[in-house]
Short mmCIF file of C-alpha atoms in Angstrom, two decimals:
data_model
loop_
_atom_site.label_atom_id
_atom_site.label_comp_id
_atom_site.label_asym_id
_atom_site.label_seq_id
_atom_site.Cartn_x
_atom_site.Cartn_y
_atom_site.Cartn_z
CA MET S 92 18.77 -5.22 -44.03
CA GLU S 93 17.03 -5.61 -40.68
CA ILE S 94 18.26 -8.43 -38.46
CA TYR S 95 15.81 -10.70 -36.67
CA VAL S 96 16.56 -12.00 -33.21
CA ILE S 97 14.96 -14.91 -31.41
CA LEU S 98 13.92 -14.19 -27.84
CA ASP S 99 14.47 -17.60 -26.29
CA LEU S 100 12.29 -18.57 -23.33
CA LYS S 101 13.61 -22.11 -22.92
CA ARG S 102 14.57 -21.51 -19.31
CA MET S 103 10.95 -20.73 -18.55
CA ASN S 104 8.77 -23.04 -20.61
CA GLY S 105 10.46 -23.92 -23.91
CA LEU S 106 8.80 -21.12 -25.89
CA PHE S 107 10.29 -18.35 -28.00
CA THR S 108 9.22 -15.29 -29.95
CA PHE S 109 10.78 -13.06 -32.60
CA GLY S 110 11.64 -9.40 -32.98
CA HIS S 111 13.81 -7.00 -34.99
CA LYS S 112 17.00 -6.21 -33.15
CA ASN S 113 17.03 -2.49 -33.98
CA VAL S 114 13.34 -2.08 -33.19
CA LEU S 115 13.74 -3.65 -29.76
CA ILE S 116 16.89 -1.63 -29.01
CA ALA S 117 15.10 1.60 -29.94
CA ALA S 118 12.09 0.72 -27.80
CA SER S 119 13.81 -0.33 -24.60
CA PRO S 120 17.19 -0.01 -22.85
CA TYR S 121 16.44 -3.43 -21.37
CA PHE S 122 16.80 -5.15 -24.75
CA ARG S 123 19.94 -3.17 -25.57
CA GLY S 124 21.47 -4.41 -22.31
CA LYS S 125 20.42 -7.98 -23.07
CA PHE S 126 21.95 -7.89 -26.54
CA GLU S 127 25.20 -6.39 -25.28
CA SER S 128 25.53 -8.78 -22.33
CA GLN S 129 25.06 -11.77 -24.63
CA ASN S 130 27.27 -10.30 -27.41
CA ILE S 131 24.45 -10.32 -29.95
CA CYS S 132 25.58 -7.14 -31.67
CA LYS S 133 29.21 -8.30 -32.07
CA THR S 134 28.83 -11.98 -32.83
CA GLY S 135 25.74 -11.87 -34.99
CA ASN S 136 24.12 -14.57 -32.90
CA ASP S 137 20.36 -14.42 -33.33
CA ARG S 138 19.26 -16.04 -30.07
CA VAL S 139 18.73 -14.08 -26.86
CA THR S 140 17.86 -15.81 -23.60
CA ILE S 141 15.11 -14.14 -21.56
CA SER S 142 14.63 -15.66 -18.11
CA GLU S 143 13.05 -12.83 -16.10
CA LEU S 144 9.69 -12.60 -17.88
CA LYS S 145 6.76 -14.91 -18.45
CA SER S 146 6.22 -15.80 -22.09
CA THR S 147 2.69 -14.38 -22.12
CA VAL S 148 3.84 -11.07 -20.65
CA LEU S 149 6.82 -10.79 -22.99
CA GLN S 150 4.55 -11.36 -25.98
CA ILE S 151 2.21 -8.60 -24.78
CA LEU S 152 5.16 -6.21 -24.52
CA ILE S 153 6.51 -7.19 -27.95
CA ASN S 154 3.06 -6.64 -29.46
CA TYR S 155 2.92 -3.22 -27.81
CA ILE S 156 6.33 -2.26 -29.23
CA TYR S 157 5.16 -3.10 -32.76
CA LYS S 158 1.52 -2.01 -32.62
CA GLY S 159 1.52 0.77 -30.02
CA GLU S 160 -1.49 -0.82 -28.29
CA ILE S 161 -1.80 -2.41 -24.87
CA GLU S 162 -4.73 -4.05 -23.08
CA VAL S 163 -4.39 -4.16 -19.31
CA THR S 164 -6.78 -6.48 -17.49
CA LYS S 165 -7.25 -7.67 -13.93
CA GLU S 166 -5.81 -11.01 -15.05
CA ASN S 167 -2.51 -9.62 -16.38
CA VAL S 168 -1.88 -6.38 -14.47
CA GLU S 169 0.04 -7.96 -11.57
CA ASP S 170 2.53 -9.52 -14.01
CA LEU S 171 2.51 -6.67 -16.51
CA LEU S 172 3.31 -3.89 -14.03
CA PRO S 173 6.69 -5.26 -12.83
CA ALA S 174 7.53 -6.38 -16.37
CA ALA S 175 6.89 -2.90 -17.76
CA LYS S 176 9.12 -1.42 -15.07
CA LEU S 177 11.88 -3.95 -15.78
CA VAL S 178 11.76 -3.46 -19.55
CA GLN S 179 11.42 0.32 -19.04
CA LEU S 180 8.31 0.79 -21.15
CA ASP S 181 7.00 3.89 -19.42
CA PHE S 182 3.66 4.08 -21.20
CA VAL S 183 2.79 0.50 -20.24
CA TYR S 184 3.90 1.14 -16.66
CA VAL S 185 1.73 4.26 -16.37
CA THR S 186 -1.21 2.47 -18.01
CA CYS S 187 -0.98 -0.28 -15.37
CA ILE S 188 -0.90 2.32 -12.58
CA GLU S 189 -3.95 4.08 -14.02
CA PHE S 190 -5.79 0.77 -14.37
CA LEU S 191 -5.20 -0.08 -10.70
CA GLN S 192 -6.24 3.42 -9.69
CA LYS S 193 -9.56 3.04 -11.52
CA LYS S 194 -10.16 -0.37 -9.94
CA MET S 195 -9.17 0.74 -6.44
CA ASP S 196 -11.77 0.52 -3.69
CA GLY S 197 -11.94 0.00 0.05
CA SER S 198 -11.55 -3.75 -0.25
CA ASN S 199 -8.29 -3.72 -2.22
CA CYS S 200 -6.50 -0.43 -1.54
CA LEU S 201 -4.46 -1.88 1.35
CA SER S 202 -3.33 -4.82 -0.80
CA ILE S 203 -2.37 -2.43 -3.58
CA ARG S 204 -0.55 -0.25 -1.05
CA THR S 205 1.42 -3.27 0.18
CA ILE S 206 2.41 -4.26 -3.37
CA ALA S 207 3.45 -0.70 -4.16
CA ASN S 208 5.53 -0.47 -1.01
CA ASN S 209 7.19 -3.89 -1.36
CA PHE S 210 8.08 -3.51 -5.05
CA ASN S 211 8.89 0.20 -5.06
CA TYR S 212 6.12 1.71 -7.15
CA PRO S 213 6.14 5.22 -5.63
CA GLU S 214 3.35 6.58 -7.84
CA LEU S 215 1.04 3.71 -6.93
CA LEU S 216 1.97 4.00 -3.26
CA ALA S 217 1.01 7.68 -3.21
CA ILE S 218 -2.30 6.96 -4.96
CA SER S 219 -3.22 4.11 -2.61
CA GLU S 220 -2.33 6.10 0.52
CA THR S 221 -4.40 9.08 -0.65
CA PHE S 222 -7.36 6.79 -1.31
CA MET S 223 -6.92 5.07 2.06
CA LYS S 224 -6.98 8.39 3.91
CA LYS S 225 -10.06 9.67 2.08
CA GLN S 226 -11.99 6.40 2.44
CA PHE S 227 -10.67 5.42 5.85
CA LEU S 228 -14.05 4.58 7.37
CA GLU S 229 -14.67 2.17 4.50
CA VAL S 230 -11.18 0.67 4.70
CA VAL S 231 -11.34 -0.15 8.43
CA LYS S 232 -14.26 -2.50 7.80
CA THR S 233 -12.38 -4.70 5.34
CA GLU S 234 -10.68 -8.02 5.93
CA ASP S 235 -7.32 -6.60 4.84
CA PHE S 236 -7.49 -4.03 7.63
CA LEU S 237 -8.24 -6.72 10.22
CA LEU S 238 -5.23 -8.73 9.03
CA LEU S 239 -2.75 -5.85 9.35
CA SER S 240 0.31 -6.43 11.49
CA TYR S 241 0.71 -4.32 14.61
CA ASP S 242 3.42 -2.16 13.01
CA ASP S 243 1.36 -1.59 9.85
CA LEU S 244 -1.71 -0.73 11.91
CA VAL S 245 0.18 1.78 14.03
CA GLY S 246 1.70 3.31 10.90
CA ILE S 247 -1.70 3.79 9.29
CA ILE S 248 -3.41 5.16 12.39
CA ALA S 249 -0.54 7.63 12.82
CA CYS S 250 -1.04 9.04 9.31
CA ASN S 251 -2.04 12.67 9.18
CA GLY S 252 -5.11 13.44 7.12
CA LEU S 253 -7.25 10.38 7.83
CA ALA S 254 -10.76 11.45 6.86
CA VAL S 255 -13.44 10.97 9.50
CA PRO S 256 -16.36 12.87 7.96
CA CYS S 257 -18.64 12.70 11.01
CA GLU S 258 -17.58 13.52 14.54
CA GLU S 259 -19.77 10.79 16.00
CA GLN S 260 -17.69 8.24 14.09
CA SER S 261 -14.42 9.30 15.70
CA VAL S 262 -14.29 6.20 17.93
CA GLU S 263 -15.03 2.67 16.78
CA VAL S 264 -14.76 -0.64 18.61
CA TYR S 265 -13.91 -4.02 17.09
CA ARG S 266 -15.26 -7.21 18.66
CA PRO S 267 -13.21 -10.26 17.56
CA SER S 268 -15.97 -12.63 18.69
CA ASP S 269 -18.28 -11.57 15.86
CA GLY S 270 -15.86 -9.64 13.61
CA VAL S 271 -17.94 -6.46 13.77
CA TRP S 272 -16.90 -2.81 14.06
CA SER S 273 -19.34 -0.50 15.85
CA SER S 274 -19.37 3.17 16.80
CA VAL S 275 -19.34 4.26 20.44
CA ALA S 276 -19.87 7.59 22.16
CA ASP S 277 -17.73 10.53 21.07
CA MET S 278 -14.65 11.51 22.98
CA GLU S 279 -14.96 15.00 24.40
CA ILE S 280 -11.79 16.13 22.61
CA SER S 281 -10.36 14.90 19.32
CA ARG S 282 -6.69 14.03 19.77
CA PHE S 283 -3.81 12.06 18.29
CA ARG S 284 -0.31 10.98 19.43
CA LEU S 285 -1.94 9.89 22.66
CA GLY S 286 -1.34 7.23 25.28
CA VAL S 287 -3.80 4.39 25.84
CA ALA S 288 -4.29 1.86 28.64
CA VAL S 289 -7.01 -0.48 29.92
CA LEU S 290 -7.60 -0.95 33.63
CA ASP S 291 -10.48 -2.68 35.41
CA GLY S 292 -12.60 -2.72 32.27
CA LEU S 293 -12.17 0.99 31.54
CA LEU S 294 -10.31 2.55 28.61
CA TYR S 295 -7.96 5.43 29.47
CA VAL S 296 -6.89 7.88 26.75
CA MET S 297 -4.16 10.23 27.96
CA GLY S 298 -2.53 13.37 26.67
CA GLY S 299 -2.00 13.73 22.95
CA GLU S 300 -2.55 16.78 20.80
CA MET S 301 -4.95 18.22 18.28
CA GLU S 302 -3.04 20.86 16.38
CA GLU S 303 0.47 21.93 17.20
CA PRO S 304 1.40 23.42 19.58
CA VAL S 305 -1.73 22.41 21.56
CA VAL S 306 -0.82 19.43 23.79
CA TYR S 307 -3.32 18.10 26.33
CA ASN S 308 -2.83 17.33 30.02
CA THR S 309 -6.13 15.50 30.41
CA VAL S 310 -7.21 11.87 30.48
CA GLU S 311 -10.54 10.67 29.09
CA ILE S 312 -12.00 7.48 30.54
CA TYR S 313 -14.44 5.33 28.60
CA ASN S 314 -16.93 3.09 30.40
CA PRO S 315 -18.30 0.47 27.98
CA ASN S 316 -21.18 -0.40 30.32
CA SER S 317 -22.64 3.10 30.15
CA ASN S 318 -21.08 4.06 26.80
CA THR S 319 -19.83 7.32 28.31
CA TRP S 320 -16.59 9.27 28.59
CA THR S 321 -15.43 11.27 31.60
CA THR S 322 -12.49 13.67 31.73
CA GLU S 323 -9.90 14.18 34.45
CA ILE S 324 -6.67 16.14 34.75
CA LEU S 325 -3.52 14.02 34.60
CA SER S 326 -2.17 13.39 38.09
CA ARG S 327 1.30 14.56 37.08
CA ASN S 328 1.92 18.09 35.89
CA GLY S 329 2.64 18.76 32.26
CA GLU S 330 1.16 17.87 28.92
CA ARG S 331 1.84 14.53 27.28
CA THR S 332 2.26 13.52 23.64
CA TYR S 333 3.73 10.41 21.99
CA SER S 334 3.05 8.75 25.34
CA GLY S 335 3.92 5.22 26.31
CA VAL S 336 1.72 4.03 29.17
CA VAL S 337 2.45 1.36 31.77
CA ILE S 338 0.08 0.42 34.60
CA ASP S 339 1.68 0.40 38.04
CA ARG S 340 -1.01 -1.07 40.25
CA PRO S 341 -3.15 -0.38 42.03
CA HIS S 342 -4.10 2.76 40.10
CA HIS S 343 -1.07 4.59 38.81
CA PHE S 344 -0.03 5.25 35.24
CA LEU S 345 3.63 5.76 34.39
#
């Protein structure tokens, strides 16, 4: 005869739900571990304490185990995803990932990427990073992008494969006074892993590379008053990449 167990949620909010011991053990290693750690199988005790999950989420998972159906919504996905991973219900976990993928857009992909990175959802992290790269010009105009920390910003800009579909959009300027991004004149050469400095109102972009092993020994200088770039050869011999730039006045770069 099948044995019922009571999944006790008193530590959370005084609620409880029911399930068949053998059904729950067959569905999830999590429940087997719970029963063994609380000696349910040996003592015959019918009450199991669950403190890691919200009652609403646990009930959704129990219903899925019995009915084979799950409804993921924007209201429950943030709680359901970690719960599915904890309880090791792979189908529910994948369904949550797919739901977030379908709902992903420029305004939320960075938030989803942060959640995936912080809570170790590698599949979701890969999906969000791929989306971010493909829709980069959309992402840079969002509030989440403006709120990035320096380290996160550098990490994103350094990513290979950022999609800039139009060459004239290769350089954009952000003005904090009005919170607006705007395009400026093209650089003469596309480059990454470069050094940057500002001196006397001019922007200096030095060295860098385009495709290995091509490394540049030039500096491009942007004048915001005329919206133009000019190119000069670096004063010191040799190409530069991964450059750190320090201004040694009056007009020397180290």
